[in-house]
Coordinates of C-alpha atoms in Angstrom, one line a residue:
E1 CA 103.4 -53.7 -27.3
I2 CA 104.1 -51.4 -30.2
V3 CA 104.9 -53.1 -33.7
C4 CA 105.9 -50.8 -36.8
G5 CA 106.9 -51.2 -39.8
R6 CA 104.9 -52.0 -43.4
N7 CA 106.1 -55.6 -43.6
A8 CA 106.1 -56.4 -40.0
V9 CA 102.8 -55.1 -39.3
A10 CA 101.3 -57.0 -42.2
E11 CA 103.0 -59.9 -41.2
A12 CA 101.2 -59.7 -37.5
A13 CA 98.0 -58.9 -39.6
R14 CA 98.1 -62.3 -41.7
S15 CA 99.0 -64.5 -38.8
G16 CA 96.0 -63.5 -36.9
V17 CA 98.1 -61.7 -33.7
P18 CA 95.4 -59.7 -32.0
I19 CA 95.3 -55.8 -33.2
E20 CA 94.1 -53.5 -30.6
R21 CA 94.6 -50.3 -32.5
V22 CA 96.2 -49.3 -35.8
F23 CA 98.0 -45.6 -36.2
M24 CA 98.8 -44.4 -39.7
A25 CA 100.2 -41.4 -40.7
V26 CA 99.8 -42.4 -44.9
S27 CA 96.9 -43.9 -46.8
A28 CA 96.6 -47.5 -46.9
E29 CA 95.5 -47.2 -50.6
S30 CA 98.9 -47.2 -52.7
D31 CA 100.2 -50.5 -50.6
D32 CA 98.4 -53.8 -50.0
R33 CA 100.4 -54.4 -46.8
L34 CA 98.4 -51.6 -45.3
V35 CA 95.3 -52.9 -46.9
T36 CA 95.6 -56.0 -45.0
V37 CA 96.0 -54.5 -41.8
V38 CA 93.2 -52.0 -42.2
R39 CA 90.8 -55.2 -43.2
R40 CA 91.9 -57.2 -40.1
A41 CA 91.7 -54.1 -38.0
A42 CA 88.0 -53.8 -39.3
L43 CA 87.2 -57.9 -38.7
L44 CA 88.4 -57.3 -35.3
G45 CA 86.6 -54.0 -34.4
A46 CA 90.1 -52.2 -33.6
P47 CA 90.1 -48.4 -34.6
V48 CA 92.1 -47.2 -37.0
L49 CA 93.7 -44.0 -35.9
E50 CA 94.9 -41.1 -38.2
T51 CA 98.5 -39.8 -36.9
T52 CA 101.4 -37.5 -37.4
K53 CA 104.5 -39.0 -38.3
L54 CA 106.1 -37.0 -35.5
D55 CA 103.6 -38.5 -33.1
L56 CA 104.6 -42.0 -35.0
E57 CA 108.4 -41.1 -33.7
A58 CA 107.3 -40.9 -30.4
L59 CA 105.3 -43.6 -29.8
T60 CA 107.9 -45.9 -31.7
D61 CA 110.4 -44.5 -29.4
G62 CA 112.5 -43.0 -33.3
A63 CA 112.3 -46.7 -34.8
V64 CA 111.5 -46.6 -38.8
H65 CA 108.0 -46.8 -38.7
Q66 CA 107.2 -46.0 -42.1
G67 CA 104.4 -44.2 -41.5
V68 CA 102.3 -47.1 -39.6
A69 CA 102.3 -49.0 -36.5
I70 CA 99.8 -51.1 -34.3
E71 CA 99.3 -52.1 -30.5
V72 CA 99.2 -55.8 -29.9
P73 CA 98.8 -57.6 -26.6
A74 CA 102.5 -58.1 -25.1
Y75 CA 104.3 -61.1 -26.3
E76 CA 103.2 -64.4 -25.2
Y77 CA 106.3 -66.6 -25.1
A78 CA 106.6 -70.2 -25.3
E79 CA 108.2 -72.9 -23.6
A80 CA 111.2 -75.2 -24.8
A81 CA 109.5 -78.3 -24.1
D82 CA 106.4 -76.8 -26.3
L83 CA 108.7 -75.8 -29.2
L84 CA 110.0 -79.5 -29.1
E85 CA 106.5 -81.1 -29.0
R86 CA 105.1 -78.7 -32.1
A87 CA 108.0 -80.3 -34.1
R88 CA 107.2 -83.5 -33.3
L89 CA 103.7 -83.3 -34.0
R90 CA 104.6 -81.5 -37.2
G91 CA 106.5 -84.6 -37.9
R92 CA 109.5 -82.7 -38.2
T93 CA 113.2 -83.2 -36.9
P94 CA 113.2 -80.6 -34.4
L95 CA 115.8 -77.8 -35.2
L96 CA 115.6 -75.1 -32.6
V97 CA 118.1 -71.8 -31.6
A98 CA 118.9 -70.8 -28.3
L99 CA 120.6 -67.4 -27.6
D100 CA 123.2 -66.8 -24.6
Q101 CA 122.5 -63.5 -23.6
V102 CA 121.9 -61.5 -26.2
T103 CA 121.0 -58.2 -25.4
D104 CA 120.4 -56.4 -29.1
P105 CA 117.2 -56.4 -30.4
H106 CA 118.4 -56.1 -33.7
N107 CA 120.3 -59.5 -33.1
L108 CA 117.2 -61.4 -32.0
G109 CA 115.1 -60.1 -34.8
A110 CA 117.8 -61.1 -37.5
V111 CA 117.7 -64.5 -35.6
L112 CA 114.3 -64.6 -35.9
R113 CA 114.5 -64.2 -39.7
S114 CA 117.2 -66.4 -40.1
A115 CA 115.1 -68.9 -38.1
G116 CA 112.1 -68.3 -40.4
A117 CA 113.7 -68.7 -43.3
F118 CA 115.9 -72.0 -42.9
G119 CA 113.0 -73.9 -40.9
A120 CA 113.7 -73.7 -37.4
D121 CA 111.1 -74.4 -35.0
G122 CA 111.7 -71.7 -32.4
V123 CA 114.3 -69.7 -30.4
I124 CA 114.7 -69.9 -26.9
I125 CA 116.2 -66.9 -24.7
P126 CA 116.9 -66.7 -21.1
E127 CA 115.0 -64.4 -18.7
R128 CA 117.9 -62.6 -17.6
R129 CA 121.0 -60.3 -19.3
S130 CA 118.6 -61.3 -22.6
V131 CA 116.6 -59.0 -24.9
G132 CA 113.0 -59.8 -25.1
V133 CA 110.5 -59.5 -28.2
T134 CA 110.2 -55.9 -28.5
A135 CA 108.8 -53.6 -31.7
T136 CA 112.4 -53.5 -32.6
V137 CA 112.6 -56.9 -32.8
W138 CA 109.5 -57.0 -34.6
K139 CA 110.7 -54.7 -37.1
V140 CA 113.9 -56.1 -37.5
S141 CA 112.7 -59.9 -37.8
A142 CA 110.5 -58.5 -41.2
G143 CA 107.4 -60.0 -39.6
A144 CA 108.9 -63.5 -38.9
A145 CA 108.5 -63.1 -35.0
A146 CA 104.9 -63.8 -36.0
R147 CA 105.7 -67.0 -37.8
V148 CA 108.7 -68.3 -35.2
P149 CA 107.8 -68.9 -32.0
V150 CA 110.5 -67.8 -28.5
A151 CA 110.6 -69.8 -25.6
R152 CA 111.7 -67.7 -22.9
E153 CA 113.3 -69.8 -19.8
T154 CA 114.5 -69.0 -16.4
N155 CA 117.7 -71.1 -16.6
L156 CA 119.3 -71.7 -19.9
V157 CA 121.7 -74.2 -18.9
R158 CA 118.9 -76.6 -17.2
T159 CA 116.6 -76.0 -20.4
L160 CA 119.4 -77.3 -22.6
E161 CA 120.3 -80.0 -20.5
A162 CA 116.5 -81.0 -20.8
L163 CA 116.2 -81.3 -24.5
K164 CA 119.5 -83.7 -24.4
K165 CA 117.2 -85.8 -22.2
E166 CA 114.8 -85.6 -24.9
G167 CA 117.2 -86.5 -27.7
C168 CA 118.6 -83.4 -28.8
F169 CA 122.1 -82.6 -29.7
V170 CA 123.6 -79.1 -28.6
V171 CA 125.8 -77.4 -30.7
G172 CA 127.8 -74.4 -29.4
L173 CA 128.8 -72.0 -32.0
D174 CA 132.6 -70.6 -31.5
G175 CA 135.5 -69.6 -33.2
G176 CA 137.7 -72.1 -31.7
G177 CA 135.2 -75.1 -31.8
D178 CA 136.1 -78.7 -32.6
T179 CA 134.3 -78.8 -36.2
D180 CA 133.5 -76.6 -38.7
V181 CA 129.3 -76.0 -39.4
E182 CA 129.5 -77.2 -42.7
N183 CA 131.0 -80.7 -41.6
L184 CA 128.1 -81.2 -38.7
T185 CA 127.5 -85.1 -38.3
V186 CA 124.5 -84.5 -36.2
A187 CA 123.0 -82.0 -38.6
D188 CA 120.3 -84.5 -39.4
A189 CA 119.6 -85.5 -35.8
P190 CA 117.2 -83.2 -33.6
L191 CA 119.1 -80.0 -33.0
V192 CA 119.7 -77.2 -30.7
L193 CA 122.0 -74.6 -32.1
V194 CA 123.3 -72.2 -29.4
T195 CA 124.7 -68.9 -30.3
G196 CA 126.5 -66.5 -27.5
A197 CA 127.2 -62.8 -27.4
E198 CA 129.2 -60.7 -29.6
G199 CA 132.7 -60.6 -28.0
A200 CA 131.8 -62.8 -24.7
G201 CA 130.7 -65.7 -26.7
L202 CA 129.4 -68.8 -25.1
S203 CA 129.1 -68.5 -21.0
R204 CA 131.4 -71.4 -19.1
L205 CA 128.5 -73.1 -18.2
V206 CA 126.6 -73.3 -21.5
R207 CA 129.9 -74.3 -23.2
E208 CA 130.4 -76.9 -21.0
T209 CA 126.4 -78.4 -21.9
C210 CA 127.3 -78.6 -25.8
D211 CA 127.5 -82.0 -27.0
V212 CA 129.8 -80.1 -30.0
I213 CA 131.5 -76.8 -30.6
A214 CA 131.2 -76.1 -34.1
S215 CA 132.8 -72.9 -35.7
I216 CA 132.4 -71.0 -39.2
P217 CA 135.7 -70.8 -41.1
V218 CA 136.3 -66.9 -41.8
S219 CA 139.1 -64.9 -43.1
R220 CA 141.8 -64.2 -40.6
D221 CA 141.3 -60.3 -41.3
V222 CA 138.0 -61.3 -39.4
E223 CA 138.3 -61.7 -35.4
S224 CA 134.3 -62.6 -35.2
L225 CA 130.8 -62.7 -36.5
N226 CA 128.4 -61.0 -34.6
A227 CA 125.5 -63.7 -33.3
A228 CA 122.7 -62.6 -35.9
V229 CA 125.5 -63.3 -38.9
A230 CA 126.5 -66.7 -37.3
T231 CA 123.4 -68.0 -36.4
G232 CA 122.2 -67.3 -39.8
I233 CA 125.1 -69.0 -41.4
S234 CA 124.8 -72.1 -39.0
L235 CA 121.3 -72.0 -39.9
Y236 CA 121.8 -72.6 -43.6
E237 CA 124.4 -75.1 -43.4
V238 CA 122.1 -77.3 -40.8
D239 CA 119.2 -76.7 -43.9
R240 CA 121.7 -78.0 -46.7
L241 CA 123.3 -80.6 -44.9
R242 CA 119.6 -81.9 -44.1
R243 CA 118.7 -81.8 -47.4
A244 CA 121.5 -83.4 -48.8
A245 CA 120.5 -86.2 -46.6
A246 CA 117.3 -86.6 -47.5
A247 CA 118.2 -86.6 -51.4
S248 CA 120.7 -89.4 -50.6
Q249 CA 117.9 -91.4 -49.1
D250 CA 115.8 -91.1 -52.2

């Protein structure tokens, strides 16, 4: 796997992702992020290779690389049950995000970034009809892909049902929801937020598995929000509701 972009490679280096090779078309002296990457590579014995920007464009398939890329082992996916267990071991009320047939890597990257910003414990994606963690996802996530684990499951519906048995409420995001996200009464409970693909929305079986369908109030001039924006807003609202609930108990 190739990870590119200064923030993405620096975050990968800081989080301990094994680096196999570094490709640089710029000097590291003027940027602390690049210094971090070079030092990490030296500790691991990974070669730092000077290259051209044209070579980097070919290596990264035209992504915005900012003069640097690293080669890392293929992404290791977690399991949804592991995400839940990790959250509980840390004494947290679990908050997971599930993406239903989201195929745009920019959306997955942005969801990971929002998940990292608002304290989600991981993201769940299905194996089929879904984008995986790619170089573009790493780049768009601004390094959050190194901090927020991603689980890849064979069957999303079965996974959601298993999480429900473990005490999680499953909340689907849809424009025609039963309640507004800002008024979720289950926000401070173990929670899975499910976002569908832009346009198609939640698939029928996933929708039927949800305990609640919630919506985000938008202007009448806007038909819908894309998956990443809807997920980011919903995570913010859940975080706000949880903080409010915690403050009221103090």
